[in-house]
Tab-separated table of C-alpha atoms in Angstrom:
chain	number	residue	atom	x	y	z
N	1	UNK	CA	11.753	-12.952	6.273
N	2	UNK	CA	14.080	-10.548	4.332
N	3	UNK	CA	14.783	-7.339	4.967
N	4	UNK	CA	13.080	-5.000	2.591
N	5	UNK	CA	14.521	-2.017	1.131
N	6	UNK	CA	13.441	1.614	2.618
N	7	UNK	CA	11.356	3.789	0.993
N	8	UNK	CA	13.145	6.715	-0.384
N	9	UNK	CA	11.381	9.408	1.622
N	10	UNK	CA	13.292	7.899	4.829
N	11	UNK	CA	16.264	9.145	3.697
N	12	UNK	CA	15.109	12.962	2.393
N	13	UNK	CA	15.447	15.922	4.019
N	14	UNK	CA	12.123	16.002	6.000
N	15	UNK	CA	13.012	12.599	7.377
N	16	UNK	CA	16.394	14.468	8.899
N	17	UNK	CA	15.433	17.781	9.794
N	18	UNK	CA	12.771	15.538	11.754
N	19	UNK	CA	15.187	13.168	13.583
N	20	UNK	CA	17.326	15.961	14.188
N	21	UNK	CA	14.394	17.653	16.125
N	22	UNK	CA	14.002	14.693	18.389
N	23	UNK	CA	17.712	14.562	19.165
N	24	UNK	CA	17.796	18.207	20.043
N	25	UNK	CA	14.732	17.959	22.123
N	26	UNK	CA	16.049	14.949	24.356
N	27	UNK	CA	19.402	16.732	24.637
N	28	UNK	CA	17.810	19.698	26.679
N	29	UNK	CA	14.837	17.111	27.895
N	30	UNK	CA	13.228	18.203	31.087
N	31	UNK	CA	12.433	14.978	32.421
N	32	UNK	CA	8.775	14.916	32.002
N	33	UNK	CA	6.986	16.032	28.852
N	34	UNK	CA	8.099	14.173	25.782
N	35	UNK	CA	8.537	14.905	22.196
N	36	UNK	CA	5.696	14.241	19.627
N	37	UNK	CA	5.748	15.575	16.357
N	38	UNK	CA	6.110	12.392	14.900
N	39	UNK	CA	5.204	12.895	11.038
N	40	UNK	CA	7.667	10.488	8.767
N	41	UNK	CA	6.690	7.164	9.195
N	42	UNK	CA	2.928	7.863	7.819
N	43	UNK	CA	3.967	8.735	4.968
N	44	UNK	CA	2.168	6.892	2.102
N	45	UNK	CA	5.343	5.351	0.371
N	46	UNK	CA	6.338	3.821	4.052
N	47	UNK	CA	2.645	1.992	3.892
N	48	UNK	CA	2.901	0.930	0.715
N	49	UNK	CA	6.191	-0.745	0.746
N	50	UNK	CA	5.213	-2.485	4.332
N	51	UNK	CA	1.871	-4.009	2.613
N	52	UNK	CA	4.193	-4.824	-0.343
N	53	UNK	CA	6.766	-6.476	2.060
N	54	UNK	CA	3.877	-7.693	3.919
N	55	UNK	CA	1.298	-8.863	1.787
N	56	UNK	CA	-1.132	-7.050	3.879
N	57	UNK	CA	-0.776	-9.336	6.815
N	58	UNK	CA	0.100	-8.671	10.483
N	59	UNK	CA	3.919	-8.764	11.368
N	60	UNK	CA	2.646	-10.518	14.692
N	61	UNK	CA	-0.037	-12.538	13.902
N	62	UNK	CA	-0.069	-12.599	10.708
N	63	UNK	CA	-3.663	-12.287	10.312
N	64	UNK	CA	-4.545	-11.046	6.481
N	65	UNK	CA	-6.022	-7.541	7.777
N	66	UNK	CA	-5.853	-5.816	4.589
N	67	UNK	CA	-9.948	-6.821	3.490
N	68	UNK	CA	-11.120	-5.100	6.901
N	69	UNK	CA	-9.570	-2.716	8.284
N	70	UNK	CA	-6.184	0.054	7.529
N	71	UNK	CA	-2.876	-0.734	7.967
N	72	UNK	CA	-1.191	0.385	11.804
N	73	UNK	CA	2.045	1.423	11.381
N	74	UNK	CA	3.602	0.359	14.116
N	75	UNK	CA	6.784	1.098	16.293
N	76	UNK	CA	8.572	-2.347	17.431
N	77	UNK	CA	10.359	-0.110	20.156
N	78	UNK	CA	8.013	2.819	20.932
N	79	UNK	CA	9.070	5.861	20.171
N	80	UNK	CA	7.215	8.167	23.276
N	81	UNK	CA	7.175	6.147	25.666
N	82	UNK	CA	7.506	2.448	27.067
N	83	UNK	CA	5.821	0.766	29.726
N	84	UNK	CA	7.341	-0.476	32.364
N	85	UNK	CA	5.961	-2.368	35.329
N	86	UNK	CA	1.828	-1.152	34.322
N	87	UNK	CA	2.976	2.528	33.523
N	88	UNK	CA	4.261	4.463	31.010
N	89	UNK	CA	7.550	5.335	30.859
N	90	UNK	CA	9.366	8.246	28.969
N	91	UNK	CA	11.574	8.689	26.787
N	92	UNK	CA	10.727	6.110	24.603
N	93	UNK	CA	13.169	5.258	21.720
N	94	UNK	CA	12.585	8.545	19.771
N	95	UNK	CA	15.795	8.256	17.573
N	96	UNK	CA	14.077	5.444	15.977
N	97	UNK	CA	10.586	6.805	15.068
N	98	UNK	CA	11.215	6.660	11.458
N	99	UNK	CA	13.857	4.056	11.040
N	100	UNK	CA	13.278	1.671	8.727
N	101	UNK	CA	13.257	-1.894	10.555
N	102	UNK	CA	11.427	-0.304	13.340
N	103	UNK	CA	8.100	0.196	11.170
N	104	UNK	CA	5.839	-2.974	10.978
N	105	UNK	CA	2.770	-3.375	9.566
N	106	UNK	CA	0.240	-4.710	12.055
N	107	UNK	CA	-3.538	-5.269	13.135
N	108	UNK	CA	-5.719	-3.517	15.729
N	109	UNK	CA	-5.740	-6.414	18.352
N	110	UNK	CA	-2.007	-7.024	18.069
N	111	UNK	CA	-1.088	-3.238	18.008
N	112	UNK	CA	-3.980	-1.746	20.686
N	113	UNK	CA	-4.531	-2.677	24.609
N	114	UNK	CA	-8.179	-3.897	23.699
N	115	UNK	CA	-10.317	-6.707	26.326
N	116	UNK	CA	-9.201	-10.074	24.601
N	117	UNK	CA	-10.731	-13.183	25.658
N	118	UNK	CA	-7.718	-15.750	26.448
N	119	UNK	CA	-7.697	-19.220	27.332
N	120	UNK	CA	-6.213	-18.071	31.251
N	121	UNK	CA	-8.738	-14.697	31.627
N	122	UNK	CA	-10.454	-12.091	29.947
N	123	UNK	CA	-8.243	-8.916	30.119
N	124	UNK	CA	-7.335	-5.919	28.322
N	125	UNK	CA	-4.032	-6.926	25.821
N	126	UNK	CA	-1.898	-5.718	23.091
N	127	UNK	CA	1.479	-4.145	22.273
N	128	UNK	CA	1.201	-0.177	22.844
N	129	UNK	CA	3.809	1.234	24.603
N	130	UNK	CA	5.307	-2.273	25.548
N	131	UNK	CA	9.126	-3.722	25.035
N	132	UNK	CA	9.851	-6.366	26.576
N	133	UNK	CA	13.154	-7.166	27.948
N	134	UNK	CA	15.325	-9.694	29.766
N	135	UNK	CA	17.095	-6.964	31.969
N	136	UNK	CA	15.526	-4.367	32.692
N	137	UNK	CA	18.933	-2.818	33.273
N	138	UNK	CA	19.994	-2.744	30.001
N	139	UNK	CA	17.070	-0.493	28.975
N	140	UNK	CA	17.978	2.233	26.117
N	141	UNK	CA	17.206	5.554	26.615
N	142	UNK	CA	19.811	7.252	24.381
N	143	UNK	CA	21.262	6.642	20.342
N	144	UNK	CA	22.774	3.723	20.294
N	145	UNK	CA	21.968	1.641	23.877
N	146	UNK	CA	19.439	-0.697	22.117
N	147	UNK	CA	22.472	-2.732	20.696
N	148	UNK	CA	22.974	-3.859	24.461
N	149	UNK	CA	19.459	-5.021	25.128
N	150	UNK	CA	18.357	-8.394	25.127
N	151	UNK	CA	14.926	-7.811	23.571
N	152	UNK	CA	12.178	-10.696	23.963
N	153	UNK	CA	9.734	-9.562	21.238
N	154	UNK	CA	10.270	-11.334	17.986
N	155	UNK	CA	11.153	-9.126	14.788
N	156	UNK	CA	10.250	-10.898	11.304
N	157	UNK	CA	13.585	-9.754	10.088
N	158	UNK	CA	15.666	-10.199	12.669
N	159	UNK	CA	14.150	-13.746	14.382
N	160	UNK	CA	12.860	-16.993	12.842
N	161	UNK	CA	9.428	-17.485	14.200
N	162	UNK	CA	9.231	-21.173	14.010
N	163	UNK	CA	12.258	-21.671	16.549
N	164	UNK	CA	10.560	-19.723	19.035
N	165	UNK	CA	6.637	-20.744	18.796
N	166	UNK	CA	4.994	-23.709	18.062
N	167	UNK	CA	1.401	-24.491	17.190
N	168	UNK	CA	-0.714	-27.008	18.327
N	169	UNK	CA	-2.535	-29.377	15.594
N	170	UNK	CA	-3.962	-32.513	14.677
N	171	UNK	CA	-5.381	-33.494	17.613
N	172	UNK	CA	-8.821	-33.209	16.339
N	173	UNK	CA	-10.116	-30.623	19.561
N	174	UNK	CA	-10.357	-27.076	20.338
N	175	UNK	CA	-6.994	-27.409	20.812
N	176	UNK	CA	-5.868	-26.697	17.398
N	177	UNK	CA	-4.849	-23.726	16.968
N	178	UNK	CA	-3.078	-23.067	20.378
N	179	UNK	CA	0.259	-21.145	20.107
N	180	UNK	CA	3.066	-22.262	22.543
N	181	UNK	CA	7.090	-21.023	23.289
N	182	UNK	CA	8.657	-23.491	21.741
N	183	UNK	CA	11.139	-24.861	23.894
N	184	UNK	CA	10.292	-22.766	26.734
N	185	UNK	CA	11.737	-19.849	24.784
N	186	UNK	CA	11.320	-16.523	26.400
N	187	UNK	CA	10.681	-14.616	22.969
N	188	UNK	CA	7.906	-17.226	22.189
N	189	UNK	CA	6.341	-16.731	25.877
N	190	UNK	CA	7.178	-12.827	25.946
N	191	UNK	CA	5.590	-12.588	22.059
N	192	UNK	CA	2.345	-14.653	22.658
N	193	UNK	CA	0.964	-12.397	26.009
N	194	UNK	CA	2.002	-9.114	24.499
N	195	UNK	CA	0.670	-9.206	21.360
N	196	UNK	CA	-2.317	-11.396	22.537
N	197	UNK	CA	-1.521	-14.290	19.947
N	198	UNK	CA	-3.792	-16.629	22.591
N	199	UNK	CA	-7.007	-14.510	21.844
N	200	UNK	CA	-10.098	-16.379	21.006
N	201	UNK	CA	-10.662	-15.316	17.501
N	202	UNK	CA	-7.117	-15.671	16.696
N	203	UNK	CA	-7.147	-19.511	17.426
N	204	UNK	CA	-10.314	-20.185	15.875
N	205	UNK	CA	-8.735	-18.787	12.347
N	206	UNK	CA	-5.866	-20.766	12.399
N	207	UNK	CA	-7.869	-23.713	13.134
N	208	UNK	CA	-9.530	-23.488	9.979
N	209	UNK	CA	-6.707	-22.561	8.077
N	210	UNK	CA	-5.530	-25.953	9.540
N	211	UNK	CA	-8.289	-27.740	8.343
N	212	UNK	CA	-8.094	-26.449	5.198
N	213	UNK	CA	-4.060	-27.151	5.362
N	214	UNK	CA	-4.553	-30.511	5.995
N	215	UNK	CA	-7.338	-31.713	3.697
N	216	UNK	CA	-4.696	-30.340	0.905
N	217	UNK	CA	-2.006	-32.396	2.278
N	218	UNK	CA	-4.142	-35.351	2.721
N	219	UNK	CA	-4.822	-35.267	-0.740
N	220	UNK	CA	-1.063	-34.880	-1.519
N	221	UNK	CA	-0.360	-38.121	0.191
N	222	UNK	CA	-3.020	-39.718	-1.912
N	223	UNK	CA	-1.670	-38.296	-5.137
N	224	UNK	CA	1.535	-39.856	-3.782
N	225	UNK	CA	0.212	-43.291	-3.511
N	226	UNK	CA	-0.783	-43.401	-6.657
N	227	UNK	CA	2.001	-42.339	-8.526
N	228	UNK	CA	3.271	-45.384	-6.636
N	229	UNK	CA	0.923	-47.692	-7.669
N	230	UNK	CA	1.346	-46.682	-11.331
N	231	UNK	CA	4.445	-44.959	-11.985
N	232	UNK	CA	4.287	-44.842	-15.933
N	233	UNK	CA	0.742	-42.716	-15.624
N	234	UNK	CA	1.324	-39.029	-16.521
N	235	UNK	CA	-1.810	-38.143	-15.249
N	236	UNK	CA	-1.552	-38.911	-12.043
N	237	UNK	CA	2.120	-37.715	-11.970
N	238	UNK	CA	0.236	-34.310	-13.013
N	239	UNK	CA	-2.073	-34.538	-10.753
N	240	UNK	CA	0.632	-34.952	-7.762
N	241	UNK	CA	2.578	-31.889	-8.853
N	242	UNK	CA	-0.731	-29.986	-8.740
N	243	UNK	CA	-2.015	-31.120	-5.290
N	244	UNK	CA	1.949	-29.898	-4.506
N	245	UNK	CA	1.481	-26.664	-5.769
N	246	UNK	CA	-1.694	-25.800	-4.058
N	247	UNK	CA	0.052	-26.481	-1.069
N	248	UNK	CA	2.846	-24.289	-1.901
N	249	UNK	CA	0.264	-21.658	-1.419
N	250	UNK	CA	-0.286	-21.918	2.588
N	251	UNK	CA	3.457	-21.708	3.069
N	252	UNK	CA	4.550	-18.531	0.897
N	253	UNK	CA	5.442	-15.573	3.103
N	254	UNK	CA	2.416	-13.925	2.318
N	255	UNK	CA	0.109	-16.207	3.167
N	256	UNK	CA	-1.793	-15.965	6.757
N	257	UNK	CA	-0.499	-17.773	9.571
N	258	UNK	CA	2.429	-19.106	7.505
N	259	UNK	CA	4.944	-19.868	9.838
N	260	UNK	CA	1.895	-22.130	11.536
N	261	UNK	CA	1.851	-24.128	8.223
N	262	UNK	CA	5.232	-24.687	7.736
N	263	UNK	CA	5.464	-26.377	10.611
N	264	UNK	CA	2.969	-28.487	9.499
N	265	UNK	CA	3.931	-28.941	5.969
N	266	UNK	CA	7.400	-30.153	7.787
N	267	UNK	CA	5.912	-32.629	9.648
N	268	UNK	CA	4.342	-34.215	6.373
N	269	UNK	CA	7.160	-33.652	4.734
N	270	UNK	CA	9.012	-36.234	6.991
N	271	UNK	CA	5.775	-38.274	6.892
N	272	UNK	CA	6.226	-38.971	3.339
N	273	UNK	CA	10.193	-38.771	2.456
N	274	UNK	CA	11.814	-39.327	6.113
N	275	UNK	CA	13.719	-36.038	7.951
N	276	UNK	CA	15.883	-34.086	6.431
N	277	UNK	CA	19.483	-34.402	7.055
N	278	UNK	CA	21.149	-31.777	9.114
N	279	UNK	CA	23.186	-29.198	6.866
């Protein structure tokens, strides 16, 4: 998705003197206790523009969490600490507590180690502290060092989701629903244990929002066929363009689980007008 632009209190002179803090703190670091007066990023315009950005749905889910329960703002790299092999780690990536593209928006399950039930175990999942990379060698501890890393979680801005996770679907079983790395990529399989995308109340709400997906586009085909069968009727040319547009709906950036439906909408779109050709 695009980049928004940052709130203006990111760039004022409590948002400095606060970074400036951390950096002074880590440059006379003892090793063990860590720096936490962390105050920026909950400020009120940084929440509003992410459920603006948003549309009050989870940047890793994308589960529409805004009816039940407050916004997390959450750290894509921690900022205290990370964890590392089952155990927290200091320093985290404190130079990037309040920048901008490292503040998400996210849920409770995706955000907090809670007991999920997945399809392999029952066990206790969810982002915290964790960063996944593909060396751990390349780790960042000071300003800077995260250009080098090879990072494995997916970033809305900075990754498309649908080249690294696909969903499973018409097949008319429990099955629909499931979320898979797509092509065996590592940022699909590395994004889908640590944020718990497998969890059993997760998959049953995109599997109605599939059902509901594809009665809509099953009713678009129809529409289709008739404008077929009687080309010269502005009616059901109307009617066409509206069953369209209600579609439109499930694949706007806002909606829930839209990357999901895309990938569906895609593979009707082919159904009715053939693939498109490559750019």
């Amino acid at each position: 998705m695009k980049r928004p632009a940052a709130p203006t209190s990111l760039s004022q002179k409590k948002a400095l003197d606060e970074r400036q803090a951390a950096l002074d703190f880590y440059a006379a670091w003892d090793g063990t206790t860590k720096y936490d007066d962390y105050k920026v990023y909950k400020n009120p315009d940084i929440r509003a523009e992410l459920e603006k950005a948003f549309g009050g749905k989870c940047a890793y889910c994308e589960t529409y969490y805004a009816a039940t329960q407050p916004v997390a703002i959450e750290h894509y790299r921690p900022k205290g600490e990370v964890t590392i092999g089952g155990k927290r780690v200091p320093p985290g990536y404190y130079w990037l507590a309040s920048e901008w593209t490292n503040l998400l928006p996210s849920c409770t399950d995706c955000n907090s180690p809670r007991k999920q039930d997945l399809p392999d175990d029952t066990r206790t999942a969810g982002k915290a502290n964790a960063f996944p990379l593909a060396s751990e060698a390349s780790r960042a501890t000071t300003p800077g060092g995260e250009k080098r890393e090879k990072r494995l979680l997916l970033h809305p801005y900075l990754d498309y989701p649908e080249k690294h996770l696909e969903f499973v679907w018409g097949t008319g079983t429990v099955d629909d629903g499931w979320v898979r790395p797509r092509r065996g990529s590592a940022k699909g399989e590395a994004t889908i244990a640590v944020c718990a995308l497998q969890r059993r109340g997760l998959r049953a709400a995109r599997r109605d929002r599939l059902l509901d997906l594809v009665a809509h586009l099953e009713t678009v085909v129809e529409a289709r066929e008739n404008v077929a069968r009687h080309p010269d009727d502005p009616a059901l040319l109307a009617q066409y363009e509206r069953r369209l547009a209600e579609v439109s709906r499930f694949v706007d950036d806002h909606a829930p689980y839209s990357a999901m439906c895309r990938q569906v909408v895609i593979s009707y779109h082919d159904r009715l007008f053939g693939p498109k050709e490559p750019r």
